Amino acid sequence: MDLLNTLVDKGLRRELPTREEALAVLATSDDDLLDVVAAAGKVRRQWFGRRVKLNYLVNLKSGLCPEDCSYCSQRLGSKAEILKYTWLKPEEASKAAAAGVAGGAKRVCLVASGRGPTDRDVERVGRTIEAIKEENEGVEVCACLGLLSDGQAERLRSAGADAYNHNLNTSEGTYGDITTTHTYADRVDTVQKAHAAGLSACSGLIAGMGESDEDLVDVVFALRELDPDSVPVNFLIPFEGTPLAKEWNLTPQRALRILAMVRFVCPDVEVRLAGGREVHLRTLQPLALHLANSIFLGDYLTSEGQAGKADLEMIADAGFEVEGTDTTTLPEHRSDAASCGTGGGCGSGSVCSSEEPAPAATAEQVRAEQVRADQARTDLVAVRRRGAGTDLAPNA
């Protein structure tokens, strides 16, 4: 397929595809799916080999968030029966993190619900970071605390944080349909604050919220322009008790096409297979390892994930290897700002245009996708009842 050959060539050169090419990936048929995965897999292997980075989430403060993000089980007005607790003590968070590190995690992600941290919260998280790093040599720590105020990113870095996560989630054009208590611009500003403070920026998306192909391409191109080092790709977990509980729009095949598109647009970036992979990829999860070079180990913030042991077995069975703490995740050129162009993700920063419009999905394809997506797997959505904030052992 000429499209895939073109995209592989561009990915190996770190050249930005056109919007039309990105849209065309999402419009490919199931008959071409393995070819799409194989092509994107060549790009993934060029920059990351067969290594898989493991990340572990610790939910420092769960529930009771004042924001109204429609996808979130911790949102204002959520009726989802999730765990709710206030800040974990540094030693409690460190103990939870140690379980993930023991399971092979290279990065610990510290997350707290809320609009954004107070300065006191930043100090509290700083003490937690110190406690984790004292007990776990070489571990990376990423903070995810919401919208940052001036100076907070610098204080987190001084406390030992390596990275900061704040996802764009969806396109600027549809953001107001998902969240009204803050703006898309607020999120962009926080990612830029993290970058400016010298933190490794981590920002991604959530697919499956009813967005169009154009919306998906918009947000991924916006992410490339922001130039994060890590791009988590989440698939909506439709929690009962949230506004998006009935949004079952994804099939395993579509999830793979989305991951492939992200890899082509962000060829040398850590693409992370994140929340919802078990729900929507199901038995096709191993194929996603050919596209993403990073995954979360075990459970998520408020939902249960695949058993950590099963994650490790899946990686080994698929012919991949867990990345060690002695290995640098990103390609060498990404650590040298001078090698980057004007856009994100290094390479050409200009968004090219194409003379040929992207092929639209046929009506038959759309119907087939919808039939499969309508088969909601609510049995796969399990609220987390173990780990941080409980007396039960974590899943790692």
Tab-separated table of C-alpha atoms in Angstrom:
chain	number	residue	atom	x	y	z
A	1	MET	CA	0.000	0.000	0.000
A	2	ASP	CA	1.561	3.287	-1.135
A	3	LEU	CA	0.153	5.136	1.873
A	4	LEU	CA	1.913	2.854	4.358
A	5	ASN	CA	5.215	2.934	2.470
A	6	THR	CA	5.075	6.722	2.532
A	7	LEU	CA	4.275	6.818	6.236
A	8	VAL	CA	7.091	4.410	7.116
A	9	ASP	CA	9.580	6.495	5.141
A	10	LYS	CA	8.409	9.657	6.890
A	11	GLY	CA	8.483	7.990	10.309
A	12	LEU	CA	12.058	6.814	9.823
A	13	ARG	CA	13.014	10.395	8.924
A	14	ARG	CA	10.961	11.907	11.776
A	15	GLU	CA	8.943	13.789	9.191
A	16	LEU	CA	5.382	14.878	9.970
A	17	PRO	CA	2.698	13.149	7.867
A	18	THR	CA	-0.003	15.235	6.292
A	19	ARG	CA	-3.397	15.464	7.968
A	20	GLU	CA	-4.847	13.592	5.003
A	21	GLU	CA	-2.404	10.724	5.512
A	22	ALA	CA	-3.246	10.538	9.207
A	23	LEU	CA	-6.958	10.482	8.416
A	24	ALA	CA	-6.363	7.781	5.820
A	25	VAL	CA	-4.831	5.505	8.492
A	26	LEU	CA	-8.046	5.759	10.513
A	27	ALA	CA	-10.092	4.960	7.399
A	28	THR	CA	-8.222	1.754	6.481
A	29	SER	CA	-10.222	-1.455	6.402
A	30	ASP	CA	-9.961	-4.443	8.718
A	31	ASP	CA	-8.499	-6.362	5.771
A	32	ASP	CA	-5.531	-3.973	5.863
A	33	LEU	CA	-5.197	-3.876	9.652
A	34	LEU	CA	-2.199	-6.180	9.988
A	35	ASP	CA	-0.415	-4.259	7.240
A	36	VAL	CA	-1.054	-1.019	9.163
A	37	VAL	CA	0.283	-2.541	12.395
A	38	ALA	CA	3.343	-3.945	10.617
A	39	ALA	CA	4.123	-0.591	9.002
A	40	ALA	CA	3.798	1.392	12.232
A	41	GLY	CA	5.764	-1.358	13.954
A	42	LYS	CA	8.755	-0.629	11.711
A	43	VAL	CA	8.731	2.965	12.908
A	44	ARG	CA	8.374	1.899	16.556
A	45	ARG	CA	11.305	-0.520	16.287
A	46	GLN	CA	13.502	2.060	14.561
A	47	TRP	CA	13.364	4.366	17.593
A	48	PHE	CA	12.640	2.003	20.499
A	49	GLY	CA	13.640	-1.502	19.417
A	50	ARG	CA	11.594	-4.162	21.190
A	51	ARG	CA	11.731	-2.461	24.588
A	52	VAL	CA	8.588	-1.820	26.647
A	53	LYS	CA	8.695	0.753	29.425
A	54	LEU	CA	6.534	-0.040	32.461
A	55	ASN	CA	4.797	2.728	34.406
A	56	TYR	CA	2.890	2.439	37.677
A	57	LEU	CA	0.082	4.716	38.898
A	58	VAL	CA	-0.346	5.787	42.507
A	59	ASN	CA	-3.562	7.682	43.179
A	60	LEU	CA	-2.550	10.093	45.950
A	61	LYS	CA	-6.035	11.577	46.408
A	62	SER	CA	-9.112	9.906	44.981
A	63	GLY	CA	-12.507	11.356	44.093
A	64	LEU	CA	-14.327	14.535	45.095
A	65	CYS	CA	-12.955	16.613	42.212
A	66	PRO	CA	-14.613	20.018	41.563
A	67	GLU	CA	-14.089	19.772	37.788
A	68	ASP	CA	-16.825	18.408	35.485
A	69	CYS	CA	-14.807	16.358	32.959
A	70	SER	CA	-17.475	14.087	31.464
A	71	TYR	CA	-15.196	11.067	31.082
A	72	CYS	CA	-13.961	11.007	34.683
A	73	SER	CA	-15.277	8.840	37.518
A	74	GLN	CA	-13.872	11.368	40.014
A	75	ARG	CA	-15.739	14.353	38.506
A	76	LEU	CA	-18.126	16.732	40.186
A	77	GLY	CA	-21.468	14.935	40.454
A	78	SER	CA	-20.091	11.493	39.597
A	79	LYS	CA	-22.215	8.643	40.887
A	80	ALA	CA	-19.564	6.038	40.146
A	81	GLU	CA	-18.908	4.012	43.284
A	82	ILE	CA	-15.166	4.566	43.334
A	83	LEU	CA	-12.751	4.755	46.254
A	84	LYS	CA	-12.710	8.226	47.837
A	85	TYR	CA	-9.928	9.345	50.163
A	86	THR	CA	-7.807	12.382	50.897
A	87	TRP	CA	-4.028	12.679	50.525
A	88	LEU	CA	-1.912	9.607	51.187
A	89	LYS	CA	0.970	10.188	53.565
A	90	PRO	CA	4.423	10.121	51.913
A	91	GLU	CA	5.248	6.747	53.489
A	92	GLU	CA	1.944	5.269	52.276
A	93	ALA	CA	2.567	6.506	48.735
A	94	SER	CA	6.141	5.228	48.840
A	95	LYS	CA	4.931	1.778	49.900
A	96	ALA	CA	2.430	1.731	47.039
A	97	ALA	CA	5.100	2.856	44.574
A	98	ALA	CA	7.489	0.147	45.772
A	99	ALA	CA	5.014	-2.526	44.679
A	100	GLY	CA	5.055	-1.183	41.132
A	101	VAL	CA	8.837	-0.892	41.057
A	102	ALA	CA	9.120	-4.480	42.315
A	103	GLY	CA	6.893	-5.503	39.411
A	104	GLY	CA	9.291	-3.915	36.925
A	105	ALA	CA	8.010	-0.343	36.676
A	106	LYS	CA	10.619	2.206	35.652
A	107	ARG	CA	8.386	5.225	36.250
A	108	VAL	CA	5.962	5.957	39.073
A	109	CYS	CA	3.128	8.357	38.236
A	110	LEU	CA	1.743	10.279	41.210
A	111	VAL	CA	-1.784	11.489	40.516
A	112	ALA	CA	-4.175	13.591	42.596
A	113	SER	CA	-7.715	14.595	41.762
A	114	GLY	CA	-8.616	18.279	41.742
A	115	ARG	CA	-8.419	21.381	39.592
A	116	GLY	CA	-4.794	21.967	40.512
A	117	PRO	CA	-2.459	21.880	43.518
A	118	THR	CA	-2.086	24.531	46.184
A	119	ASP	CA	1.459	25.460	47.147
A	120	ARG	CA	0.971	23.318	50.256
A	121	ASP	CA	-0.009	20.394	48.011
A	122	VAL	CA	3.164	20.880	45.979
A	123	GLU	CA	5.223	20.702	49.174
A	124	ARG	CA	3.350	17.550	50.200
A	125	VAL	CA	4.004	15.896	46.831
A	126	GLY	CA	7.625	16.995	47.039
A	127	ARG	CA	8.025	15.087	50.296
A	128	THR	CA	6.383	12.069	48.665
A	129	ILE	CA	8.787	12.216	45.730
A	130	GLU	CA	11.734	12.347	48.104
A	131	ALA	CA	10.404	9.352	50.043
A	132	ILE	CA	9.952	7.303	46.862
A	133	LYS	CA	13.402	8.124	45.507
A	134	GLU	CA	15.080	7.315	48.814
A	135	GLU	CA	13.653	3.792	48.680
A	136	ASN	CA	13.885	3.138	44.928
A	137	GLU	CA	17.162	3.984	43.252
A	138	GLY	CA	16.896	5.047	39.621
A	139	VAL	CA	13.094	5.284	39.507
A	140	GLU	CA	11.527	8.098	37.495
A	141	VAL	CA	8.707	10.070	39.111
A	142	CYS	CA	6.007	11.842	37.115
A	143	ALA	CA	3.492	14.121	38.839
A	144	CYS	CA	-0.062	14.662	37.602
A	145	LEU	CA	-1.796	17.191	39.820
A	146	GLY	CA	-3.952	19.212	37.452
A	147	LEU	CA	-3.498	22.811	36.306
A	148	LEU	CA	-0.258	24.403	37.492
A	149	SER	CA	0.201	27.941	38.756
A	150	ASP	CA	3.348	29.974	38.103
A	151	GLY	CA	6.391	28.550	39.843
A	152	GLN	CA	4.867	25.216	40.809
A	153	ALA	CA	6.523	23.241	38.016
A	154	GLU	CA	9.902	24.603	39.106
A	155	ARG	CA	9.241	23.578	42.711
A	156	LEU	CA	8.257	20.076	41.648
A	157	ARG	CA	11.438	19.755	39.639
A	158	SER	CA	13.502	20.957	42.592
A	159	ALA	CA	11.813	18.268	44.724
A	160	GLY	CA	12.993	15.578	42.316
A	161	ALA	CA	10.134	15.183	39.848
A	162	ASP	CA	11.330	14.015	36.444
A	163	ALA	CA	8.151	14.614	34.468
A	164	TYR	CA	4.710	16.194	34.582
A	165	ASN	CA	1.581	14.763	32.994
A	166	HIS	CA	-1.359	16.830	31.806
A	167	ASN	CA	-3.379	15.426	28.919
A	168	LEU	CA	-5.102	17.488	26.231
A	169	ASN	CA	-7.639	14.623	26.026
A	170	THR	CA	-9.559	15.800	22.960
A	171	SER	CA	-9.454	18.404	20.201
A	172	GLU	CA	-9.768	22.104	20.880
A	173	GLY	CA	-12.954	22.194	18.792
A	174	THR	CA	-14.770	19.645	20.962
A	175	TYR	CA	-13.201	20.398	24.338
A	176	GLY	CA	-16.127	22.498	25.524
A	177	ASP	CA	-18.472	19.543	24.965
A	178	ILE	CA	-16.438	17.440	27.401
A	179	THR	CA	-15.463	19.926	30.115
A	180	THR	CA	-16.808	23.360	31.078
A	181	THR	CA	-14.953	24.169	34.317
A	182	HIS	CA	-11.647	24.845	32.565
A	183	THR	CA	-10.525	25.304	28.974
A	184	TYR	CA	-8.367	23.591	26.408
A	185	ALA	CA	-6.048	26.615	26.592
A	186	ASP	CA	-5.635	26.022	30.337
A	187	ARG	CA	-4.359	22.535	29.603
A	188	VAL	CA	-1.956	23.718	26.920
A	189	ASP	CA	-0.627	26.341	29.348
A	190	THR	CA	0.160	23.703	31.995
A	191	VAL	CA	2.046	21.502	29.511
A	192	GLN	CA	4.062	24.546	28.464
A	193	LYS	CA	4.803	25.411	32.113
A	194	ALA	CA	6.162	21.893	32.673
A	195	HIS	CA	8.320	22.155	29.556
A	196	ALA	CA	9.666	25.545	30.551
A	197	ALA	CA	10.627	24.279	34.010
A	198	GLY	CA	12.757	21.529	32.504
A	199	LEU	CA	10.375	18.700	33.333
A	200	SER	CA	9.784	15.994	30.764
A	201	ALA	CA	6.336	16.821	29.416
A	202	CYS	CA	3.786	14.017	29.230
A	203	SER	CA	0.501	14.737	27.450
A	204	GLY	CA	-1.942	12.541	25.590
A	205	LEU	CA	-5.527	11.893	24.646
A	206	ILE	CA	-8.663	9.885	25.368
A	207	ALA	CA	-10.263	8.131	22.405
A	208	GLY	CA	-13.812	6.818	22.317
A	209	MET	CA	-15.736	9.825	23.625
A	210	GLY	CA	-17.814	10.192	20.462
A	211	GLU	CA	-15.193	12.238	18.628
A	212	SER	CA	-14.716	12.197	14.840
A	213	ASP	CA	-11.617	11.081	12.970
A	214	GLU	CA	-10.882	14.765	12.371
A	215	ASP	CA	-10.978	15.419	16.129
A	216	LEU	CA	-8.503	12.602	16.771
A	217	VAL	CA	-6.107	13.915	14.149
A	218	ASP	CA	-6.503	17.471	15.486
A	219	VAL	CA	-5.514	16.528	19.025
A	220	VAL	CA	-2.586	14.339	17.938
A	221	PHE	CA	-1.227	17.088	15.673
A	222	ALA	CA	-1.648	19.554	18.548
A	223	LEU	CA	0.312	17.198	20.789
A	224	ARG	CA	3.112	16.931	18.256
A	225	GLU	CA	3.307	20.723	18.171
A	226	LEU	CA	3.582	20.827	21.989
A	227	ASP	CA	6.431	18.292	21.730
A	228	PRO	CA	5.872	16.115	24.815
A	229	ASP	CA	8.305	13.275	25.427
A	230	SER	CA	5.441	10.918	26.326
A	231	VAL	CA	2.010	10.600	24.697
A	232	PRO	CA	-0.386	8.369	26.668
A	233	VAL	CA	-3.232	7.012	24.540
A	234	ASN	CA	-6.240	6.316	26.752
A	235	PHE	CA	-9.401	4.588	25.610
A	236	LEU	CA	-12.531	5.763	27.409
A	237	ILE	CA	-13.589	3.554	30.309
A	238	PRO	CA	-17.374	4.150	30.349
A	239	PHE	CA	-18.044	4.247	34.068
A	240	GLU	CA	-21.631	3.925	35.181
A	241	GLY	CA	-22.547	7.143	36.945
A	242	THR	CA	-20.737	9.431	34.492
A	243	PRO	CA	-22.170	11.318	31.471
A	244	LEU	CA	-20.249	9.114	29.022
A	245	ALA	CA	-21.332	5.790	30.509
A	246	LYS	CA	-23.116	4.794	27.267
A	247	GLU	CA	-20.260	5.740	24.926
A	248	TRP	CA	-19.122	2.366	23.644
A	249	ASN	CA	-17.653	3.584	20.349
A	250	LEU	CA	-14.474	1.549	20.038
A	251	THR	CA	-13.590	-1.829	18.611
A	252	PRO	CA	-10.226	-3.541	19.043
A	253	GLN	CA	-9.512	-2.833	15.370
A	254	ARG	CA	-10.266	0.883	15.684
A	255	ALA	CA	-8.142	1.141	18.819
A	256	LEU	CA	-5.204	-0.326	16.896
A	257	ARG	CA	-5.714	2.105	14.014
A	258	ILE	CA	-5.710	5.016	16.466
A	259	LEU	CA	-2.449	3.817	18.028
A	260	ALA	CA	-0.897	3.409	14.576
A	261	MET	CA	-1.914	6.942	13.606
A	262	VAL	CA	-0.349	8.319	16.794
A	263	ARG	CA	2.871	6.423	16.090
A	264	PHE	CA	3.107	7.798	12.549
A	265	VAL	CA	2.511	11.377	13.739
A	266	CYS	CA	4.820	11.012	16.774
A	267	PRO	CA	7.408	8.502	15.527
A	268	ASP	CA	10.185	9.053	18.084
A	269	VAL	CA	8.035	9.823	21.132
A	270	GLU	CA	7.188	7.457	23.981
A	271	VAL	CA	3.703	6.321	22.981
A	272	ARG	CA	2.073	4.850	26.064
A	273	LEU	CA	-0.736	2.315	25.977
A	274	ALA	CA	-2.813	3.638	28.858
A	275	GLY	CA	-6.246	3.367	30.481
A	276	GLY	CA	-8.920	1.228	28.854
A	277	ARG	CA	-6.659	-1.112	26.896
A	278	GLU	CA	-8.120	-4.195	28.549
A	279	VAL	CA	-11.676	-2.975	27.936
A	280	HIS	CA	-11.323	-2.125	24.250
A	281	LEU	CA	-8.314	-4.036	22.852
A	282	ARG	CA	-9.100	-7.186	24.831
A	283	THR	CA	-7.356	-10.179	23.207
A	284	LEU	CA	-5.617	-7.931	20.667
A	285	GLN	CA	-3.536	-6.212	23.350
A	286	PRO	CA	-0.289	-7.938	22.259
A	287	LEU	CA	-0.618	-6.396	18.781
A	288	ALA	CA	-0.620	-2.950	20.393
A	289	LEU	CA	2.917	-3.565	21.660
A	290	HIS	CA	4.056	-3.264	18.045
A	291	LEU	CA	2.770	0.334	18.134
A	292	ALA	CA	3.280	1.556	21.702
A	293	ASN	CA	6.598	1.273	23.535
A	294	SER	CA	5.221	1.943	27.004
A	295	ILE	CA	2.321	0.657	29.127
A	296	PHE	CA	0.846	1.052	32.589
A	297	LEU	CA	1.380	-1.950	34.834
A	298	GLY	CA	-1.562	-3.299	36.805
A	299	ASP	CA	-4.415	-1.080	38.001
A	300	TYR	CA	-5.359	2.476	37.038
A	301	LEU	CA	-6.621	5.372	39.163
A	302	THR	CA	-10.143	4.155	39.911
A	303	SER	CA	-10.454	0.994	37.818
A	304	GLU	CA	-8.780	-2.382	37.870
A	305	GLY	CA	-6.407	-3.347	35.099
A	306	GLN	CA	-4.997	-6.624	33.897
A	307	ALA	CA	-2.960	-8.468	36.509
A	308	GLY	CA	0.643	-7.275	36.594
A	309	LYS	CA	1.867	-10.845	36.099
A	310	ALA	CA	-0.285	-11.147	32.976
A	311	ASP	CA	1.195	-7.896	31.626
A	312	LEU	CA	4.706	-9.274	32.003
A	313	GLU	CA	3.752	-12.571	30.394
A	314	MET	CA	2.102	-10.754	27.495
A	315	ILE	CA	5.244	-8.717	26.861
A	316	ALA	CA	7.458	-11.798	26.903
A	317	ASP	CA	5.106	-13.914	24.781
A	318	ALA	CA	4.906	-11.165	22.139
A	319	GLY	CA	8.697	-11.151	21.838
A	320	PHE	CA	9.340	-7.859	23.638
A	321	GLU	CA	11.441	-7.077	26.703
A	322	VAL	CA	10.917	-4.882	29.740
A	323	GLU	CA	13.072	-1.760	29.655
A	324	GLY	CA	15.486	-1.508	32.560
A	325	THR	CA	16.358	1.531	34.647
A	326	ASP	CA	19.826	1.556	33.083
A	327	THR	CA	18.367	2.235	29.630
A	328	THR	CA	17.380	5.664	28.328
A	329	THR	CA	13.859	5.490	26.937
A	330	LEU	CA	13.981	8.222	24.317
A	331	PRO	CA	16.250	8.297	21.264
A	332	GLU	CA	19.418	10.311	21.826
A	333	HIS	CA	18.463	13.090	19.424
A	334	ARG	CA	15.417	14.043	21.512
A	335	SER	CA	17.638	15.124	24.398
A	336	ASP	CA	19.301	17.687	22.146
A	337	ALA	CA	16.941	20.612	21.583
A	338	ALA	CA	19.117	21.885	18.772
A	339	SER	CA	18.204	18.887	16.648
A	340	CYS	CA	14.489	19.763	16.757
A	341	GLY	CA	12.699	21.755	14.108
A	342	THR	CA	10.091	24.393	14.765
A	343	GLY	CA	7.370	21.852	15.469
A	344	GLY	CA	6.938	19.127	18.034
A	345	GLY	CA	8.329	15.633	17.990
A	346	CYS	CA	11.511	16.806	16.226
A	347	GLY	CA	11.988	16.669	12.504
A	348	SER	CA	9.879	18.821	10.234
A	349	GLY	CA	7.531	21.028	12.221
A	350	SER	CA	5.474	22.211	9.283
A	351	VAL	CA	2.068	20.708	8.667
A	352	CYS	CA	2.076	19.734	5.041
A	353	SER	CA	-0.934	19.768	2.798
A	354	SER	CA	-1.899	17.080	0.353
A	355	GLU	CA	-3.437	17.296	-3.061
A	356	GLU	CA	-5.316	14.047	-2.562
A	357	PRO	CA	-8.184	13.933	-0.046
A	358	ALA	CA	-8.183	11.124	2.473
A	359	PRO	CA	-10.421	8.197	1.544
A	360	ALA	CA	-13.578	8.317	3.623
A	361	ALA	CA	-14.785	5.254	5.449
A	362	THR	CA	-17.532	3.540	3.484
A	363	ALA	CA	-21.056	3.346	4.863
A	364	GLU	CA	-20.578	-0.409	5.155
A	365	GLN	CA	-17.422	0.074	7.275
A	366	VAL	CA	-19.157	2.552	9.528
A	367	ARG	CA	-22.112	0.194	10.071
A	368	ALA	CA	-19.809	-2.734	10.812
A	369	GLU	CA	-17.828	-0.672	13.347
A	370	GLN	CA	-21.029	0.463	15.050
A	371	VAL	CA	-22.455	-3.044	15.294
A	372	ARG	CA	-19.311	-4.246	17.038
A	373	ALA	CA	-19.052	-1.146	19.228
A	374	ASP	CA	-22.663	-1.579	20.338
A	375	GLN	CA	-21.650	-4.817	22.017
A	376	ALA	CA	-20.773	-3.069	25.269
A	377	ARG	CA	-18.481	-5.030	27.582
A	378	THR	CA	-19.579	-3.582	30.895
A	379	ASP	CA	-18.251	-6.721	32.557
A	380	LEU	CA	-14.728	-5.471	31.843
A	381	VAL	CA	-15.177	-2.218	33.784
A	382	ALA	CA	-14.210	-2.996	37.378
A	383	VAL	CA	-13.811	-0.337	40.065
A	384	ARG	CA	-10.462	-0.484	41.869
A	385	ARG	CA	-10.811	-1.862	45.412
A	386	ARG	CA	-7.164	-2.625	46.197
A	387	GLY	CA	-3.846	-0.837	46.485
A	388	ALA	CA	-3.484	2.851	47.388
A	389	GLY	CA	-6.134	4.022	49.843
A	390	THR	CA	-7.052	0.499	50.940
A	391	ASP	CA	-5.687	-2.228	53.219
A	392	LEU	CA	-5.386	-4.690	50.334
A	393	ALA	CA	-2.227	-5.510	48.381
A	394	PRO	CA	-1.873	-3.629	45.078
A	395	ASN	CA	-1.941	-5.244	41.660
A	396	ALA	CA	1.578	-4.982	40.275
